[in-house]
Short mmCIF file of C-alpha atoms and ligand atoms in Angstrom, two decimals:
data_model
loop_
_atom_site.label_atom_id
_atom_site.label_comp_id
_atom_site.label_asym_id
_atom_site.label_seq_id
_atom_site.Cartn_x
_atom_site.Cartn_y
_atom_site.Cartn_z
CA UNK A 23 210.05 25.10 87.01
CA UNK A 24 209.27 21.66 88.12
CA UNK A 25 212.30 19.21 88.66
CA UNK A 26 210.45 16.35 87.37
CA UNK A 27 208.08 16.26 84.12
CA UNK A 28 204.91 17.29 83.69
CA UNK A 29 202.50 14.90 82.15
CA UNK A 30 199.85 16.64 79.88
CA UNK A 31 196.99 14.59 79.26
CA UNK A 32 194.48 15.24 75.95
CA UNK A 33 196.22 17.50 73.36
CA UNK A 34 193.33 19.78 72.75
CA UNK A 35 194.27 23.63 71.96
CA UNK A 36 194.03 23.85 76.03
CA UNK A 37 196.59 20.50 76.45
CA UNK A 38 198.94 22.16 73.19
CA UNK A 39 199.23 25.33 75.06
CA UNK A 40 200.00 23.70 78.23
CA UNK A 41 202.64 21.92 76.35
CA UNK A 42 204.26 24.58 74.14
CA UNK A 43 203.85 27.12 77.24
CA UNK A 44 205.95 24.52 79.50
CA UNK A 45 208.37 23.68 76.67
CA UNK A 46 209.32 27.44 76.59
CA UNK A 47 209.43 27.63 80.18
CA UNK A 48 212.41 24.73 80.17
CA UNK A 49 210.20 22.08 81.23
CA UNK A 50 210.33 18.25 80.82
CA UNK A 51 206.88 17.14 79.02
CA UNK A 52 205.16 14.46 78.28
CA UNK A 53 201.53 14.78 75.81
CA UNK A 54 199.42 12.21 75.93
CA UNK A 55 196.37 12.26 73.44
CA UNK A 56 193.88 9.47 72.38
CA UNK A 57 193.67 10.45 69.27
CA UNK A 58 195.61 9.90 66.85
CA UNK A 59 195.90 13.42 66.03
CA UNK A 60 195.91 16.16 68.37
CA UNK A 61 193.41 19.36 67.93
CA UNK A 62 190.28 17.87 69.99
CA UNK A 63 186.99 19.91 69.24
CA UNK A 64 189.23 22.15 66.95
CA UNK A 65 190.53 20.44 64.05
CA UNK A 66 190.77 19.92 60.27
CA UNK A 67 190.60 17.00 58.14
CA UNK A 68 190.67 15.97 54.50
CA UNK A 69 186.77 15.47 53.42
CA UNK A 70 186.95 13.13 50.23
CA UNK A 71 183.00 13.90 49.36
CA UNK A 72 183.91 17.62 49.11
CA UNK A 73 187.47 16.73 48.47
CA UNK A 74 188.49 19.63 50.15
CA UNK A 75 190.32 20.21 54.07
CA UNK A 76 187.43 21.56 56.31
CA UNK A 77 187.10 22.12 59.64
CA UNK A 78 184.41 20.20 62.10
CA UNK A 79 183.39 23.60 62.95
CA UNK A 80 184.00 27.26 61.80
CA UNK A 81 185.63 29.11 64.67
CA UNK A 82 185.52 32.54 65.39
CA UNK A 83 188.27 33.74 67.15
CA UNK A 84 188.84 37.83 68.04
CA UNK A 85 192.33 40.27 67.77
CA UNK A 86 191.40 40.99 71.34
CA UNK A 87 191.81 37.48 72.66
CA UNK A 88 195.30 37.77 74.09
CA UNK A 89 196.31 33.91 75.23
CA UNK A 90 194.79 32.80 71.63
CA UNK A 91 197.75 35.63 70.15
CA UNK A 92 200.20 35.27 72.65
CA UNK A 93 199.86 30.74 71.43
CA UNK A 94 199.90 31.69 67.95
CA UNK A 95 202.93 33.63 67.64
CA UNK A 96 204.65 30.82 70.03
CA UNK A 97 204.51 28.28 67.80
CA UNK A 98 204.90 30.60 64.81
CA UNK A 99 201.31 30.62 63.23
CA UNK A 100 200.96 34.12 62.88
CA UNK A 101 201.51 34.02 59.39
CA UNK A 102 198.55 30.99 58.98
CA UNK A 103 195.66 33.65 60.09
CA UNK A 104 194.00 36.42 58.68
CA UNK A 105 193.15 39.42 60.56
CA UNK A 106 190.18 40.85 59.08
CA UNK A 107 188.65 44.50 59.31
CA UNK A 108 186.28 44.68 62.85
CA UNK A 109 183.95 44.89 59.94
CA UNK A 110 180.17 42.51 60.57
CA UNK A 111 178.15 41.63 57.43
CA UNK A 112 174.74 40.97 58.65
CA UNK A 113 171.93 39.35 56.17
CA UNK A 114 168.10 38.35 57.54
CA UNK A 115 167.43 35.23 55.66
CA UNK A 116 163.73 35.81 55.73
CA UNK A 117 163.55 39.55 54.83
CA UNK A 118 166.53 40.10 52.57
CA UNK A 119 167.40 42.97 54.59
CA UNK A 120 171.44 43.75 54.80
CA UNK A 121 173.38 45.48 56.96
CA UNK A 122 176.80 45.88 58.31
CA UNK A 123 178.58 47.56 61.77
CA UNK A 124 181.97 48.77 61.40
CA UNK A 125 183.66 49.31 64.51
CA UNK A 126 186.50 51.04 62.97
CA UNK A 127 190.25 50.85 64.91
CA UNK A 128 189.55 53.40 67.57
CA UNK A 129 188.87 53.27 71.29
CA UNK A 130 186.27 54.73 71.57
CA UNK A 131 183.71 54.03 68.39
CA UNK A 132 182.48 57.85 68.20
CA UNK A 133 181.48 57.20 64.50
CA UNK A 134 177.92 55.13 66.05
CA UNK A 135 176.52 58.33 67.54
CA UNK A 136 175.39 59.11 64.16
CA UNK A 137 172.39 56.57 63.23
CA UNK A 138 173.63 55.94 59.54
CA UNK A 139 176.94 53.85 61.11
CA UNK A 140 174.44 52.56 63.68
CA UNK A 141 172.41 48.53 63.00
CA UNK A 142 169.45 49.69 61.17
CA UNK A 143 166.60 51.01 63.16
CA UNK A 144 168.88 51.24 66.48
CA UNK A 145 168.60 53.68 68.97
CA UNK A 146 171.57 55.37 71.26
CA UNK A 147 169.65 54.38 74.06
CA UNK A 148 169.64 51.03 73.21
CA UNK A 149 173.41 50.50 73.22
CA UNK A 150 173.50 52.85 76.25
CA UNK A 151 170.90 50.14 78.18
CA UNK A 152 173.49 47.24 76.86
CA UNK A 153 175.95 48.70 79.66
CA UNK A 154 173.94 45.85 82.36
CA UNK A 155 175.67 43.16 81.14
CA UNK A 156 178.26 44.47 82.34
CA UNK A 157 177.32 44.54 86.19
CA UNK A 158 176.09 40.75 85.54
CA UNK A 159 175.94 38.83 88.88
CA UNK A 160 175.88 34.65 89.06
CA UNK A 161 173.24 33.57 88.65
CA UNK A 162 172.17 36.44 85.88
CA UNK A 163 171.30 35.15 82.36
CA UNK A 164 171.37 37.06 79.41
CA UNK A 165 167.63 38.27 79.48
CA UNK A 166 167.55 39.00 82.80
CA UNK A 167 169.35 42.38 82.14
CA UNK A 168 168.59 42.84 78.94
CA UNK A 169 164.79 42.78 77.44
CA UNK A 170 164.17 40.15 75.55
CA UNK A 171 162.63 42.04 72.53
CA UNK A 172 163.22 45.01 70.68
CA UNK A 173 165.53 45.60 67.03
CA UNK A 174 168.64 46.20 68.87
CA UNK A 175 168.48 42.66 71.02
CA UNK A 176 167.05 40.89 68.17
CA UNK A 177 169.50 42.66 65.38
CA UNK A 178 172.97 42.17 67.78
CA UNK A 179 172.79 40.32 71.23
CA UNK A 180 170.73 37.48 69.95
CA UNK A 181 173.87 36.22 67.70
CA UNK A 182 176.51 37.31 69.65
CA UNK A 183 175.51 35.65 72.98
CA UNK A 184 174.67 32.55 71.49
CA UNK A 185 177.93 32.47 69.15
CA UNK A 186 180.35 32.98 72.62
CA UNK A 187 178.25 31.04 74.86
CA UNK A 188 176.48 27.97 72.35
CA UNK A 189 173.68 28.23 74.59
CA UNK A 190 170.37 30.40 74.33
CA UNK A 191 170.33 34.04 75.91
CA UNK A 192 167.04 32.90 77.73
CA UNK A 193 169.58 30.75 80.04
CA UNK A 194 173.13 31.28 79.38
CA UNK A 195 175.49 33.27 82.19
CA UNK A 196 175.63 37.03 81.59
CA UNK A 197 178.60 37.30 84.04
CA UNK A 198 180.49 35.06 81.68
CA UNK A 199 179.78 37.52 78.49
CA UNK A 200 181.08 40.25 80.60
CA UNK A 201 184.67 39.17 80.07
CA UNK A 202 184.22 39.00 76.52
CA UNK A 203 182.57 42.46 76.26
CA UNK A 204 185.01 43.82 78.06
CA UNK A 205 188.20 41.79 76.09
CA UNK A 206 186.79 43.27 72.69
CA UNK A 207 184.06 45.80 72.66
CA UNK A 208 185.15 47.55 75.46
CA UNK A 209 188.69 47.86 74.20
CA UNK A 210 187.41 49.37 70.88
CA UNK A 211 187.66 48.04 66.93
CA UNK A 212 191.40 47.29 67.38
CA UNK A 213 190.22 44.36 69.37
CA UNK A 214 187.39 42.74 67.59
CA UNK A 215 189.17 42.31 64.65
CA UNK A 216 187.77 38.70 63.48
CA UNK A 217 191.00 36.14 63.10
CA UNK A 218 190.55 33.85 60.49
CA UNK A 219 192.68 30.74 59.92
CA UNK A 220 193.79 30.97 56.32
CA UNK A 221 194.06 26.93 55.54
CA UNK A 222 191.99 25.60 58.40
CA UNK A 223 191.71 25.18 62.28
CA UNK A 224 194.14 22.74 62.12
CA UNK A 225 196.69 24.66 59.98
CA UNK A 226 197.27 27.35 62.07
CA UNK A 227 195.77 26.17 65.91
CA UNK A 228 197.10 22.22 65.80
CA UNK A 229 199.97 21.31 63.05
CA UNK A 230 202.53 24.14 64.11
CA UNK A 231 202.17 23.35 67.56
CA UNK A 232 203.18 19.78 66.72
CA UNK A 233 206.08 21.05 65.13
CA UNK A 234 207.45 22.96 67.70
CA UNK A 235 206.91 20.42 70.03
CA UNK A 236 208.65 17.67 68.04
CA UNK A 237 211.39 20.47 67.44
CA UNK A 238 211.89 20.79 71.06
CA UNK A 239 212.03 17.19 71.42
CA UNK A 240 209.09 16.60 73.81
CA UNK A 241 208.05 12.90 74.35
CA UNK A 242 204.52 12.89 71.83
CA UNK A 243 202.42 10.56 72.95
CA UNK A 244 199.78 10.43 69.99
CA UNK A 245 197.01 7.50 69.48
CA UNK A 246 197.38 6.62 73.43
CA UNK A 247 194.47 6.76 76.35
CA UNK A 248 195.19 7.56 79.44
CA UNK A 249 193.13 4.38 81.18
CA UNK A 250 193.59 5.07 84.73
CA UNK A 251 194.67 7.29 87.10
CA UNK A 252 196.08 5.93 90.25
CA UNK A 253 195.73 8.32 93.52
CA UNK A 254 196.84 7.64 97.12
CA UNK A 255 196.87 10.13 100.11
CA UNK A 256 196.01 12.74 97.68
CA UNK A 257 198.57 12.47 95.39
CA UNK A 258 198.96 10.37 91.56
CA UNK A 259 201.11 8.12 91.77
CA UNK A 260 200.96 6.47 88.45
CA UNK A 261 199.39 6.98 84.79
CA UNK A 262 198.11 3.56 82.85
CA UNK A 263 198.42 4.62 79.52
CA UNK A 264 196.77 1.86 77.27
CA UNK A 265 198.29 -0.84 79.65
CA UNK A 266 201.62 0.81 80.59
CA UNK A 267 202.01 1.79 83.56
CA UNK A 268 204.19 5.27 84.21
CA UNK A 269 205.28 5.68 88.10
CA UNK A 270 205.48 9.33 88.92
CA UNK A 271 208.68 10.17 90.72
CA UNK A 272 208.96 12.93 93.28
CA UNK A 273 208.35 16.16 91.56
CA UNK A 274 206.00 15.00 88.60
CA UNK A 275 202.82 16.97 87.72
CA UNK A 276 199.79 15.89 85.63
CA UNK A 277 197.74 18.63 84.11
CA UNK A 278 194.47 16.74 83.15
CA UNK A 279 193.68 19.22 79.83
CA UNK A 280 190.59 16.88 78.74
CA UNK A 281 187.02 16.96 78.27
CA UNK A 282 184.75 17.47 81.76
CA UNK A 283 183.40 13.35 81.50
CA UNK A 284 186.45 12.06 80.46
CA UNK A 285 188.50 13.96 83.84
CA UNK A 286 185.89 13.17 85.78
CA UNK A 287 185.45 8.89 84.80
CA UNK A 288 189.42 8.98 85.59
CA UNK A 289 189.19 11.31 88.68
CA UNK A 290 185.84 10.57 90.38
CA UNK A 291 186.40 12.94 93.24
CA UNK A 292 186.28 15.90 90.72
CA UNK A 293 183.21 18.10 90.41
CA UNK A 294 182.77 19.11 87.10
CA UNK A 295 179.67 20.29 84.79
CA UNK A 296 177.75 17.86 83.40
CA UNK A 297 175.19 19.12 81.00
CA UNK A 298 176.46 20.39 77.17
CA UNK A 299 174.96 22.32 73.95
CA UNK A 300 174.94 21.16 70.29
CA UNK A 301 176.58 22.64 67.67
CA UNK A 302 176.01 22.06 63.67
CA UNK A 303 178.06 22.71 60.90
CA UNK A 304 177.36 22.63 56.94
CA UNK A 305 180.28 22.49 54.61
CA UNK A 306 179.33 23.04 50.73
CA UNK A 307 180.98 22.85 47.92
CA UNK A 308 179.72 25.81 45.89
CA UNK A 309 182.16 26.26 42.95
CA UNK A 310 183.08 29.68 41.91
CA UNK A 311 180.32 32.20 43.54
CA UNK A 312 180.33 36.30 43.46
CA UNK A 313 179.98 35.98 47.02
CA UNK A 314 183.14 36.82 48.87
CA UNK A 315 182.13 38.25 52.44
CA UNK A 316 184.22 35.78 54.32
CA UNK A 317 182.11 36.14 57.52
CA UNK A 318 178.46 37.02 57.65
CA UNK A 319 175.92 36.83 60.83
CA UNK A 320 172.42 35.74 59.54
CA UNK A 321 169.21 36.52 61.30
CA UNK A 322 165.73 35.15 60.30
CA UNK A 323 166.57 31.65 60.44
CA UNK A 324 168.39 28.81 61.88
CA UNK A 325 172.05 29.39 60.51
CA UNK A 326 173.64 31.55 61.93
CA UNK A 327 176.93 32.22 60.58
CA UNK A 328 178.01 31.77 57.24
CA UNK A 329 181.81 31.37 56.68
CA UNK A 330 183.30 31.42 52.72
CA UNK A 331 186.72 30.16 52.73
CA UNK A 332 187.85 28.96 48.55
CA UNK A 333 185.16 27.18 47.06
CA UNK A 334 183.77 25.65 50.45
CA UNK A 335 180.53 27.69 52.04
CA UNK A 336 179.95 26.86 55.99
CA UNK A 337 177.48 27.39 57.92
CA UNK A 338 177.60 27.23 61.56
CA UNK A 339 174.25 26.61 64.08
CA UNK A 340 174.89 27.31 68.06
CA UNK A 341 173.34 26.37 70.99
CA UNK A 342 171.81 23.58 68.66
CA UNK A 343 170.53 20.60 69.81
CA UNK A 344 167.27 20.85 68.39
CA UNK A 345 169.32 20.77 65.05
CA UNK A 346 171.56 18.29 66.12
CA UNK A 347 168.45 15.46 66.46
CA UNK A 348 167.20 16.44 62.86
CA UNK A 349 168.42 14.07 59.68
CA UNK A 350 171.71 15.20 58.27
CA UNK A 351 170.00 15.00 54.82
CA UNK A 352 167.26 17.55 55.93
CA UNK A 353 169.52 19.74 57.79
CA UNK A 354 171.30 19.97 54.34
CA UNK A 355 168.35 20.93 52.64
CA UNK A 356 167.10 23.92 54.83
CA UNK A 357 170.61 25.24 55.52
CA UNK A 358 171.21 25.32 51.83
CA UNK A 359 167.50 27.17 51.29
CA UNK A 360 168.58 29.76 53.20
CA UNK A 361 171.72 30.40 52.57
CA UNK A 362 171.65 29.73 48.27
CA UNK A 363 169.71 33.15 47.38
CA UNK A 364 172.76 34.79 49.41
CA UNK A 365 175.58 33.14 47.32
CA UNK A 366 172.88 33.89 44.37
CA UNK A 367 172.90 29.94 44.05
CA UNK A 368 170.19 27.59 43.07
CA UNK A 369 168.10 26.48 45.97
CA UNK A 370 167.00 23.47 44.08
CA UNK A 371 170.64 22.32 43.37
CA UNK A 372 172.25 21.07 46.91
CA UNK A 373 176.11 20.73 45.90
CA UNK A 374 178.18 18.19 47.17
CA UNK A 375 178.13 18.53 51.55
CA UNK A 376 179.01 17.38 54.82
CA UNK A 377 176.69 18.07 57.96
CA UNK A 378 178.87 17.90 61.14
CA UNK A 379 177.02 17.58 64.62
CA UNK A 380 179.16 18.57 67.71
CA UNK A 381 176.64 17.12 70.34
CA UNK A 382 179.35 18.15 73.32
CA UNK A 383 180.45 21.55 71.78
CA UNK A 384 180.33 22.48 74.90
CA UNK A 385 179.35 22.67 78.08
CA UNK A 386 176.39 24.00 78.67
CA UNK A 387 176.91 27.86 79.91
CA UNK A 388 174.40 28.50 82.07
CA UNK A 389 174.73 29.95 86.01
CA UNK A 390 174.33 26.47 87.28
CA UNK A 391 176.74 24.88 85.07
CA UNK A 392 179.40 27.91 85.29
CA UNK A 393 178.93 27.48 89.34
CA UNK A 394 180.77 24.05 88.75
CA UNK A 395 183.37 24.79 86.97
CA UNK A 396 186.67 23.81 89.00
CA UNK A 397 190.20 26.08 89.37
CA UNK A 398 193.19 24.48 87.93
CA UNK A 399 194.52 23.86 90.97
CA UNK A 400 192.74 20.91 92.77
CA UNK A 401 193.19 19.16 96.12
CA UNK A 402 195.06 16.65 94.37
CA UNK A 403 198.64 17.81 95.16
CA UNK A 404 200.27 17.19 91.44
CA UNK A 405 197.34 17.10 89.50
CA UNK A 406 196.32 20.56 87.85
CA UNK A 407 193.15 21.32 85.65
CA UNK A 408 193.07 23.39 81.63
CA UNK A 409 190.15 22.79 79.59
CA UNK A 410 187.57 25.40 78.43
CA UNK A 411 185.25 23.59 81.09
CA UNK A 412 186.94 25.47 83.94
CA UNK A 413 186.98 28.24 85.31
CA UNK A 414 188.90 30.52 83.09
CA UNK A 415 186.40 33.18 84.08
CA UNK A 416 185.85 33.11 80.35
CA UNK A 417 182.99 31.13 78.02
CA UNK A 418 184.20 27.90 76.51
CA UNK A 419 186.44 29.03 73.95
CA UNK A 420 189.75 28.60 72.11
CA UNK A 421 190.47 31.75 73.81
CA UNK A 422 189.49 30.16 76.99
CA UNK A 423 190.90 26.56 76.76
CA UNK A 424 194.68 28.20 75.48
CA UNK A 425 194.15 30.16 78.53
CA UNK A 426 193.35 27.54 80.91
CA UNK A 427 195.99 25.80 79.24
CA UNK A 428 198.62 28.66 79.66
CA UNK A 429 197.22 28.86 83.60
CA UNK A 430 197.97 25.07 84.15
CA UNK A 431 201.46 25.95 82.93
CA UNK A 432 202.17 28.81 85.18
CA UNK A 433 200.89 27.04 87.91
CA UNK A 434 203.68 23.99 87.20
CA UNK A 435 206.49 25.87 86.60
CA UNK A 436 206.23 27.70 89.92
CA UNK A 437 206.18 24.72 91.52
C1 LIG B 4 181.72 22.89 66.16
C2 LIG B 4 182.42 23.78 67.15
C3 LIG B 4 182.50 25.15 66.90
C4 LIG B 4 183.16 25.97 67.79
N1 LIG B 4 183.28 27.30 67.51
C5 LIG B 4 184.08 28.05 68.26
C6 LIG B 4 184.36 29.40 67.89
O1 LIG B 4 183.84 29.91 66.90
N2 LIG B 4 185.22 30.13 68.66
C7 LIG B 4 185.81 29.58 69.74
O2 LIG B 4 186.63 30.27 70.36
N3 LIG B 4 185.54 28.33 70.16
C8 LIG B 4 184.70 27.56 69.44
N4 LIG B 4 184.45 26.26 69.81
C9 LIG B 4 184.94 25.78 71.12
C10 LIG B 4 186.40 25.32 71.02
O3 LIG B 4 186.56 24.41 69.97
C11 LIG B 4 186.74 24.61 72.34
O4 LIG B 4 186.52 25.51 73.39
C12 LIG B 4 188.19 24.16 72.41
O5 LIG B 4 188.59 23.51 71.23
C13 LIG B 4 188.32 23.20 73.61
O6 LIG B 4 189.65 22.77 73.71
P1 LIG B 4 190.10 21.83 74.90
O7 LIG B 4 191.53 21.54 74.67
O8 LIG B 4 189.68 22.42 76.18
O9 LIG B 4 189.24 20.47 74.76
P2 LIG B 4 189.23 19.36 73.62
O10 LIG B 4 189.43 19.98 72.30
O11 LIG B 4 188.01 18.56 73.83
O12 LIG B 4 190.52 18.47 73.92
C14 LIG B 4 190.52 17.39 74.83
C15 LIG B 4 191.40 16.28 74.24
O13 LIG B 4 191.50 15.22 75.20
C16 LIG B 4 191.54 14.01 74.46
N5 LIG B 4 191.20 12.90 75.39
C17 LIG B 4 189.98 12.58 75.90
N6 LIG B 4 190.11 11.53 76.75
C18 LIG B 4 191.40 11.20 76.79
C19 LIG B 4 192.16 10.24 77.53
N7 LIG B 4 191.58 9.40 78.39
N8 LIG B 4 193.52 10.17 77.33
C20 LIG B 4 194.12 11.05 76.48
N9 LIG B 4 193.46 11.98 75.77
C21 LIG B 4 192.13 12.07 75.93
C22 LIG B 4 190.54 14.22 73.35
O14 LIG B 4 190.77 13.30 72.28
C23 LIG B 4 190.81 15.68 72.97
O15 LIG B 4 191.76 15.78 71.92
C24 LIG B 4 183.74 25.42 68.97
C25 LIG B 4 183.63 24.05 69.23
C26 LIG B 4 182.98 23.23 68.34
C27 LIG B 4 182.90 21.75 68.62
#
């Protein structure tokens, strides 16, 4: 543990389990967020046109991702999520054609040798080709191992690349799928098990981890910018925090847990990647519908995910800056033609909505970018790095960031 205090800045889900991580390792912290509420690029909010909480973006996050687990039953938000069957609805918006893939619980998923479990007009061979991802290299993007064409890439690794990585298979990092492959699909159905957050993001990733910070009496710093960030001979020596100045004694750490731009306009000797990737969301209020898959992947058109939580249908685009420049009101409209014959809605009728674009989901994961990403540990002697922008070694994920965040911890309390 650190003998003095450890100054988190931005209370993101990497900053909150920096902070919560610390807290239980004995730790003095401090949280600074700009906000006035914490939760970053993962948060809900009351929407008074659909009068309902949503989220600003559906988020998918899997029974295999550890940290995510490991954070939720810290703060005591186990009982806030769902953990749904490793079950995936699939429906092509342009065909009508329906499918699903169970993994089941096993290891090993023996079950898909027979072509009736297997995605519709799949092959063995196909799945068996899939194994190249896993010797990705660098600078290898998705289609450089795997052909481009063909049911099985268009059916499966079309959605799933572009849902972990929010950027297009065409350029996005195979070597950073690998992780993922290997965190759920190659630890069988027990660990793809979709995690839903009953209430919202907020609910279960951002509100309990308030909690138990307030409960552990850790100075919350909510609604305040960190302005400057004062370094001499390689170390901070002071934090101006909207005009007040905070002198770091002898001991102090600062884990920067913020955006890549926002780290990098306070510490201009970082290196950190630069470009990002769009993503769009499409809240609904639908009313009562016979529809109750909560999750379904659709294929045919531009959605791409289509999330039912209550009376609220979401729809969520990746890797979707295209989208992201179109009018909100004609975003609306398409999103709702494809998805209204699903819900076995009127296409003609657009319900009450909200259109959410994330222009700097994330950053953009392609070799290049990934090649940028900085370790926590910088040449800054008490400043350490958590964000989903570094390098986790996984994509830019909650899974990643609480991991980056639990990293930035480790790394203090050793210290
Ligand atoms: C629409 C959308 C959908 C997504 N879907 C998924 C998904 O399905 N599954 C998944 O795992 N991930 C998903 N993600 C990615 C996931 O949300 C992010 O990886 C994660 O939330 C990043 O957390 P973070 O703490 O690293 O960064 P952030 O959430 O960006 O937190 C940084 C914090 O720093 C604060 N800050 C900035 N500047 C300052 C300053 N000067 N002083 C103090 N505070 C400051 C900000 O206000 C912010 O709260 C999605 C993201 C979006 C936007």
């Amino acid at each position: 543990m650190s003998k003095g205090r450890v100054y988190v800045l931005g209370g993101g889900v990497a900053g909150l389990a920096a902070a919560t991580a610390l807290v239980e390792g004995g730790q003095e912290v401090t949280l600074i967020e700009a906000a006035p509420h914490a939760g970053g690029r993962c948060r809900s909010f009351f929407d008074k046109q659909l009068q309902s909480n949503i989220d600003n973006g559906n988020h998918l996050v899997l029974s295999g991702n550890t940290h995510a687990m490991r954070y939720l039953a810290r703060i005591d938000a186990l009982d806030t999520v769902e953990v749904l069957p490793a079950c995936f609805s699939y429906k092509n918006i342009a065909t009508g054609e329906a499918w699903s893939i169970d993994l089941g619980t096993r290891r090993y998923p023996w079950h898909l040798l027979w072509s009736k479990y297997r995605i519709p007009g799949t092959r063995l061979i196909d799945y068996w080709r899939s194994r190249h991802i896993l010797s990705a290299k660098g600078s290898d993007t998705i289609t450089d191992l795997l052909s481009a064409s063909g049911v099985f890439y268009e059916k499966f690794w079309v959605s799933f690349a572009v849902s972990v990585l929010n950027t297009s298979p065409d350029e996005a990092s195979a070597a950073l799928l690998m992780p993922v492959v290997r965190e759920t699909f190659g630890k069988g159905g027990a660990a793809c098990r979709p995690v839903l957050a009953k209430q919202g993001l907020g609910f279960s990733f951002v509100d309990p981890a308030i909690e138990y910070l307030k409960g552990c009496g850790v100075d919350l710093q909510l609604g305040k910018r960190c302005r400057s960030i004062d370094v001499v001979d390689n170390q901070i020596i002071s934090l101006d925090i909207d005009g007040e100045k905070i002198s770091l004694e002898d001991g102090d750490i600062v884990i920067s847990a913020l955006p890549p731009s926002n780290a990098n306009d306070l510490l201009p000797m970082l290196t950190v990647p630069n470009e990002y990737r769009s993503i769009v969301n499409g809240h609904f209020k639908i009313g009562p519908s016979t529809y109750k898959t909560p999750i379904t992947g659709l294929l045919g058109g531009f959605p791409e995910w289509l999330f039912i939580r209550g009376d609220i249908a979401s729809v969520t685009i990746s890797a979707a800056d295209a989208s992201a420049d179109e009018a909100s009101d004609k975003l609306a409209h398409s999103i709702w033609q494809g998805i209204a014959p699903i819900l076995g809605l009127n296409s003609d009728q657009l319900p009450p909505h909200r259109i959410i674009k994330e222009k700097r989901a994330t950053i953009a994961q392609t070799p290049r970018m990934v090649s940028l990403r900085p370790k926590s540990a910088t040449n800054i002697s008490n400043l350490l790095l958590a964000g989903d922008w570094t390098d986790t070694g996984l994509p830019a994920t909650i899974e990643g960031a609480i991991q980056s965040g639990h990293e930035g911890a480790r790394l203090a309390l050793n210290r």
